[in-house]
XYZ file of C-alpha atoms in Angstrom:
309
model
C 0.000 0.000 0.000
C 1.068 3.561 -0.698
C 0.059 6.877 0.803
C -2.959 8.382 -0.930
C -4.698 11.744 -0.495
C -8.015 11.267 1.247
C -6.851 8.196 3.203
C -5.477 7.841 6.718
C -1.878 7.004 7.609
C 0.047 6.264 10.801
C 3.227 7.809 12.164
C 6.027 5.227 11.966
C 8.769 7.163 13.822
C 9.014 7.828 17.543
C 8.267 11.553 17.167
C 7.266 13.227 13.898
C 7.493 17.015 13.735
C 4.612 18.828 12.024
C 5.877 21.719 9.860
C 4.219 24.850 8.530
C 5.613 24.128 5.068
C 8.403 21.961 3.628
C 10.273 25.107 2.591
C 10.348 26.311 6.205
C 12.754 23.596 7.349
C 16.362 24.541 8.116
C 19.661 22.628 7.914
C 19.566 22.222 11.706
C 16.265 20.335 11.336
C 17.726 17.333 9.480
C 17.658 14.958 12.500
C 13.928 15.617 12.914
C 13.286 14.802 9.245
C 15.086 11.448 9.275
C 13.768 7.877 9.552
C 14.058 7.025 12.352
C 13.729 10.562 13.670
C 16.287 11.800 16.189
C 14.323 14.321 18.233
C 16.828 14.428 21.076
C 19.705 15.076 18.665
C 17.655 17.704 16.844
C 16.862 19.656 19.998
C 20.343 19.370 21.481
C 21.765 20.667 18.181
C 19.744 23.894 18.274
C 20.459 27.061 20.227
C 17.793 28.789 22.328
C 16.683 30.998 19.443
C 16.375 28.138 16.951
C 14.206 26.216 19.417
C 11.484 28.862 19.199
C 11.362 29.242 15.431
C 7.809 29.409 14.110
C 8.430 26.784 11.415
C 7.182 24.049 13.805
C 3.473 23.603 14.514
C 3.311 20.480 16.685
C 4.620 16.933 16.960
C 2.990 13.541 16.555
C 3.864 10.348 18.389
C 4.417 6.815 17.097
C 1.158 5.290 15.864
C -0.748 8.581 15.767
C -3.305 8.831 12.957
C -3.299 11.477 10.253
C -5.480 12.175 7.250
C -3.334 12.663 4.149
C -4.701 15.602 2.150
C -1.954 16.044 -0.480
C 1.397 14.638 -1.576
C 4.153 16.937 -2.848
C 7.113 15.938 -5.023
C 10.212 15.788 -2.885
C 8.736 13.424 -0.331
C 6.283 15.542 1.656
C 2.718 14.843 2.782
C 0.195 17.495 3.707
C -1.805 16.040 6.583
C -4.393 16.706 9.249
C -3.423 15.327 12.675
C -6.862 13.995 13.564
C -5.936 13.172 17.184
C -4.943 16.789 17.926
C -8.043 18.958 17.865
C -7.481 22.459 16.489
C -10.949 23.820 15.672
C -9.674 27.332 14.985
C -7.378 25.937 12.274
C -9.291 22.968 10.830
C -12.360 21.172 12.239
C -10.772 17.833 11.314
C -7.587 18.308 13.364
C -4.224 20.045 13.266
C -3.064 20.714 9.678
C 0.562 20.781 8.561
C 3.296 18.933 6.678
C 5.263 15.751 7.460
C 8.005 13.894 5.580
C 6.092 11.159 3.746
C 8.742 8.607 4.761
C 7.675 9.066 8.409
C 4.219 7.666 7.583
C 2.749 4.323 6.582
C -0.756 3.788 5.175
C -3.317 2.768 7.761
C -4.893 -0.627 7.203
C -8.466 -0.281 5.894
C -9.413 -3.164 8.186
C -8.030 -1.524 11.308
C -5.868 -3.364 13.806
C -6.246 -7.139 13.851
C -7.087 -8.964 17.044
C -4.431 -10.298 19.345
C -2.936 -13.659 18.277
C -4.960 -15.578 20.856
C -8.191 -13.965 19.678
C -8.626 -11.942 22.869
C -8.702 -8.158 22.870
C -5.758 -6.774 24.829
C -5.915 -3.467 26.684
C -3.906 -0.764 24.893
C -0.718 0.335 26.617
C 0.621 3.835 27.159
C 4.267 4.721 27.701
C 4.799 5.930 31.276
C 8.563 6.499 31.035
C 9.751 9.912 29.866
C 11.585 8.036 27.093
C 12.136 4.394 26.199
C 13.105 2.244 23.224
C 11.555 -0.652 21.317
C 13.677 -3.735 20.632
C 13.546 -6.585 18.138
C 13.838 -9.138 20.969
C 13.564 -9.043 24.771
C 16.746 -7.456 26.084
C 18.133 -7.003 22.568
C 19.540 -3.835 20.992
C 17.200 -0.875 20.556
C 15.529 -0.883 17.142
C 13.311 2.172 17.547
C 14.706 4.688 20.069
C 13.143 7.785 21.598
C 9.612 6.477 22.257
C 8.151 9.092 24.579
C 5.711 9.487 27.432
C 2.091 9.329 26.298
C 2.724 7.122 23.247
C 0.026 4.495 22.855
C 1.122 0.970 21.962
C -0.965 -2.033 20.967
C 0.190 -5.210 22.725
C 0.240 -8.453 20.786
C 0.660 -10.851 23.669
C 1.494 -11.215 27.360
C 4.745 -10.156 29.006
C 7.791 -12.435 28.728
C 10.472 -12.051 31.401
C 9.638 -8.378 31.975
C 9.141 -7.439 28.301
C 5.909 -6.696 26.403
C 5.524 -7.431 22.681
C 3.850 -4.550 20.832
C 2.948 -3.635 17.281
C 4.787 -0.748 15.605
C 3.430 0.758 12.350
C 5.369 -0.322 9.292
C 7.014 -3.286 10.989
C 5.716 -6.810 10.316
C 7.136 -8.376 13.474
C 6.424 -7.351 17.066
C 8.888 -5.148 18.922
C 9.533 -5.370 22.650
C 9.301 -2.705 25.326
C 10.372 -2.989 28.993
C 7.250 -3.839 30.973
C 8.249 -1.260 33.613
C 8.079 1.538 30.994
C 4.420 1.013 30.034
C 1.076 0.678 31.747
C -2.488 -0.085 30.719
C -4.192 2.914 29.163
C -6.458 4.225 31.948
C -10.213 4.196 31.557
C -11.012 6.240 34.690
C -10.358 9.954 35.071
C -7.031 10.737 36.779
C -6.764 12.594 40.055
C -5.092 15.979 40.297
C -2.189 14.304 42.082
C -1.819 11.851 39.180
C -1.692 14.656 36.618
C 0.743 16.814 38.575
C 3.032 13.859 39.321
C 3.450 13.194 35.593
C 3.921 16.889 34.828
C 6.571 17.148 37.564
C 8.612 14.451 35.827
C 8.980 16.849 32.885
C 10.534 19.627 34.954
C 13.665 21.089 33.340
C 12.747 19.704 29.900
C 13.763 22.259 27.267
C 11.175 24.673 25.905
C 10.690 24.017 22.183
C 8.027 25.815 20.158
C 5.579 23.152 18.962
C 7.300 20.478 21.074
C 5.232 17.588 22.395
C 7.679 15.228 24.087
C 10.049 14.766 26.988
C 12.850 15.875 24.649
C 11.366 19.368 24.296
C 7.913 20.865 24.795
C 5.873 24.062 24.789
C 3.193 25.276 27.206
C 0.103 23.811 25.559
C 2.091 20.733 24.536
C 2.819 20.050 28.199
C -0.880 20.201 29.078
C -1.873 18.088 26.067
C 0.791 15.448 26.724
C 0.174 15.081 30.458
C -3.529 14.470 29.900
C -2.838 12.204 26.919
C -0.871 9.965 29.286
C -4.208 9.285 31.045
C -6.224 8.707 27.895
C -7.785 12.188 27.874
C -7.462 14.054 24.575
C -7.350 17.842 24.915
C -6.919 20.227 21.978
C -3.358 21.096 21.010
C -3.306 24.905 21.388
C -3.902 26.961 24.530
C -6.854 28.957 23.199
C -8.625 25.779 22.089
C -7.822 24.138 25.434
C -9.541 27.044 27.180
C -12.609 26.634 24.973
C -12.751 22.887 25.726
C -12.518 23.157 29.534
C -14.777 24.549 32.254
C -14.133 27.997 33.788
C -13.655 28.070 37.567
C -14.673 31.138 39.627
C -11.743 33.291 40.739
C -10.221 31.987 43.942
C -11.791 28.522 43.607
C -9.056 26.975 41.475
C -7.312 23.923 42.889
C -4.203 21.910 42.020
C -4.540 20.226 38.648
C -6.644 23.010 37.133
C -5.321 25.167 34.311
C -4.340 28.842 34.373
C -4.784 30.705 31.080
C -3.079 33.968 30.174
C -3.752 36.569 27.507
C -3.569 40.254 26.649
C -6.518 42.473 25.699
C -7.331 42.100 22.038
C -4.730 39.397 21.463
C -6.360 36.268 22.875
C -4.882 33.514 25.040
C -1.153 32.954 24.583
C -0.084 30.787 27.548
C -1.278 27.984 29.826
C 0.059 26.296 32.968
C -1.044 23.713 35.526
C -2.147 25.033 38.917
C -0.014 23.645 41.765
C -0.365 23.758 45.543
C 1.137 26.421 47.795
C 0.452 29.852 49.173
C -0.683 32.285 46.508
C -1.143 31.364 42.833
C 1.496 28.899 41.629
C 1.855 26.875 38.466
C 3.966 24.311 36.649
C 4.460 25.319 33.015
C 6.741 25.266 29.994
C 8.194 28.761 30.206
C 9.172 30.545 26.986
C 11.211 33.133 28.904
C 13.351 30.668 30.843
C 13.291 28.099 28.026
C 12.384 25.160 30.240
C 9.605 23.494 32.250
C 9.484 24.803 35.817
C 7.219 25.321 38.825
C 6.978 28.808 40.317
C 4.703 31.373 41.985
C 3.011 33.632 39.452
C 5.120 36.802 39.097
C 3.284 40.156 38.880
C 3.331 40.287 35.088
C 1.715 36.844 34.923
C -0.957 37.876 37.429
C -1.647 40.941 35.284
C -2.337 38.783 32.204
C -4.227 35.975 33.993
C -7.488 35.371 32.110
C -8.791 32.759 34.531
C -8.647 29.184 35.715
C -10.373 26.229 34.049
C -10.968 22.606 35.011
C -10.630 19.620 32.693
């Protein structure tokens, strides 16, 4: 099967970066365009200014679905990331461009049943980063699999390893059992959400980033909730529209603070944390990393309100 406009495809690399346009990529972006992608090498190879270039829109994780809308000579696919809601951009999902080699066509029949005929609970990666291997304990075949990635198991654990399906690979790959957990079906507690977010402290700020290699403010919120099977929109303004406002002073840990300036809309989001006075954990553009801090006066001045998921 080949990629076709109008049909769905799956991401086959650990992290695929969604670009505004193929012509917007820079020489420093080559590791992110490769197969397999090297997101860690890409981010570590950029300086602080390059990490906030507006050529990046978002990122997609292994196995994430996209709708292919066009193919361009030179190996690019115009897509809609259907698992990342962006109603202000496209009602179908987040639009942008991916290297076509980072995709494989989705099966028209969907995912087959487990080999024993029983339906197995999907897994989600709980480690900040892990790798998939061709055999239990063998060398890493697909590195850089990140927190929040969903994996379909194809059998029970063997000596601490789980066999999983990876798009574009005919044989199962193996992930350390300690690095994954069953995808939750119940809503997480505030403590659950904040504990995962806290594990991303000091991760580099990257515009459009959506992984433990590098992340932006709305990416942090989206990814932390994705870990628990809850899909929030990708951008901060859409996240505000999809959540419930909380009266001033009634916010609690795990809620979301939104920030904006008059006439310019919402531009920032953070997770409310415990402590005296307003505090949040957020991916901070100014300090170029994820951190927890009390809200400084300029943040208080631009605080639009608190919302609850």
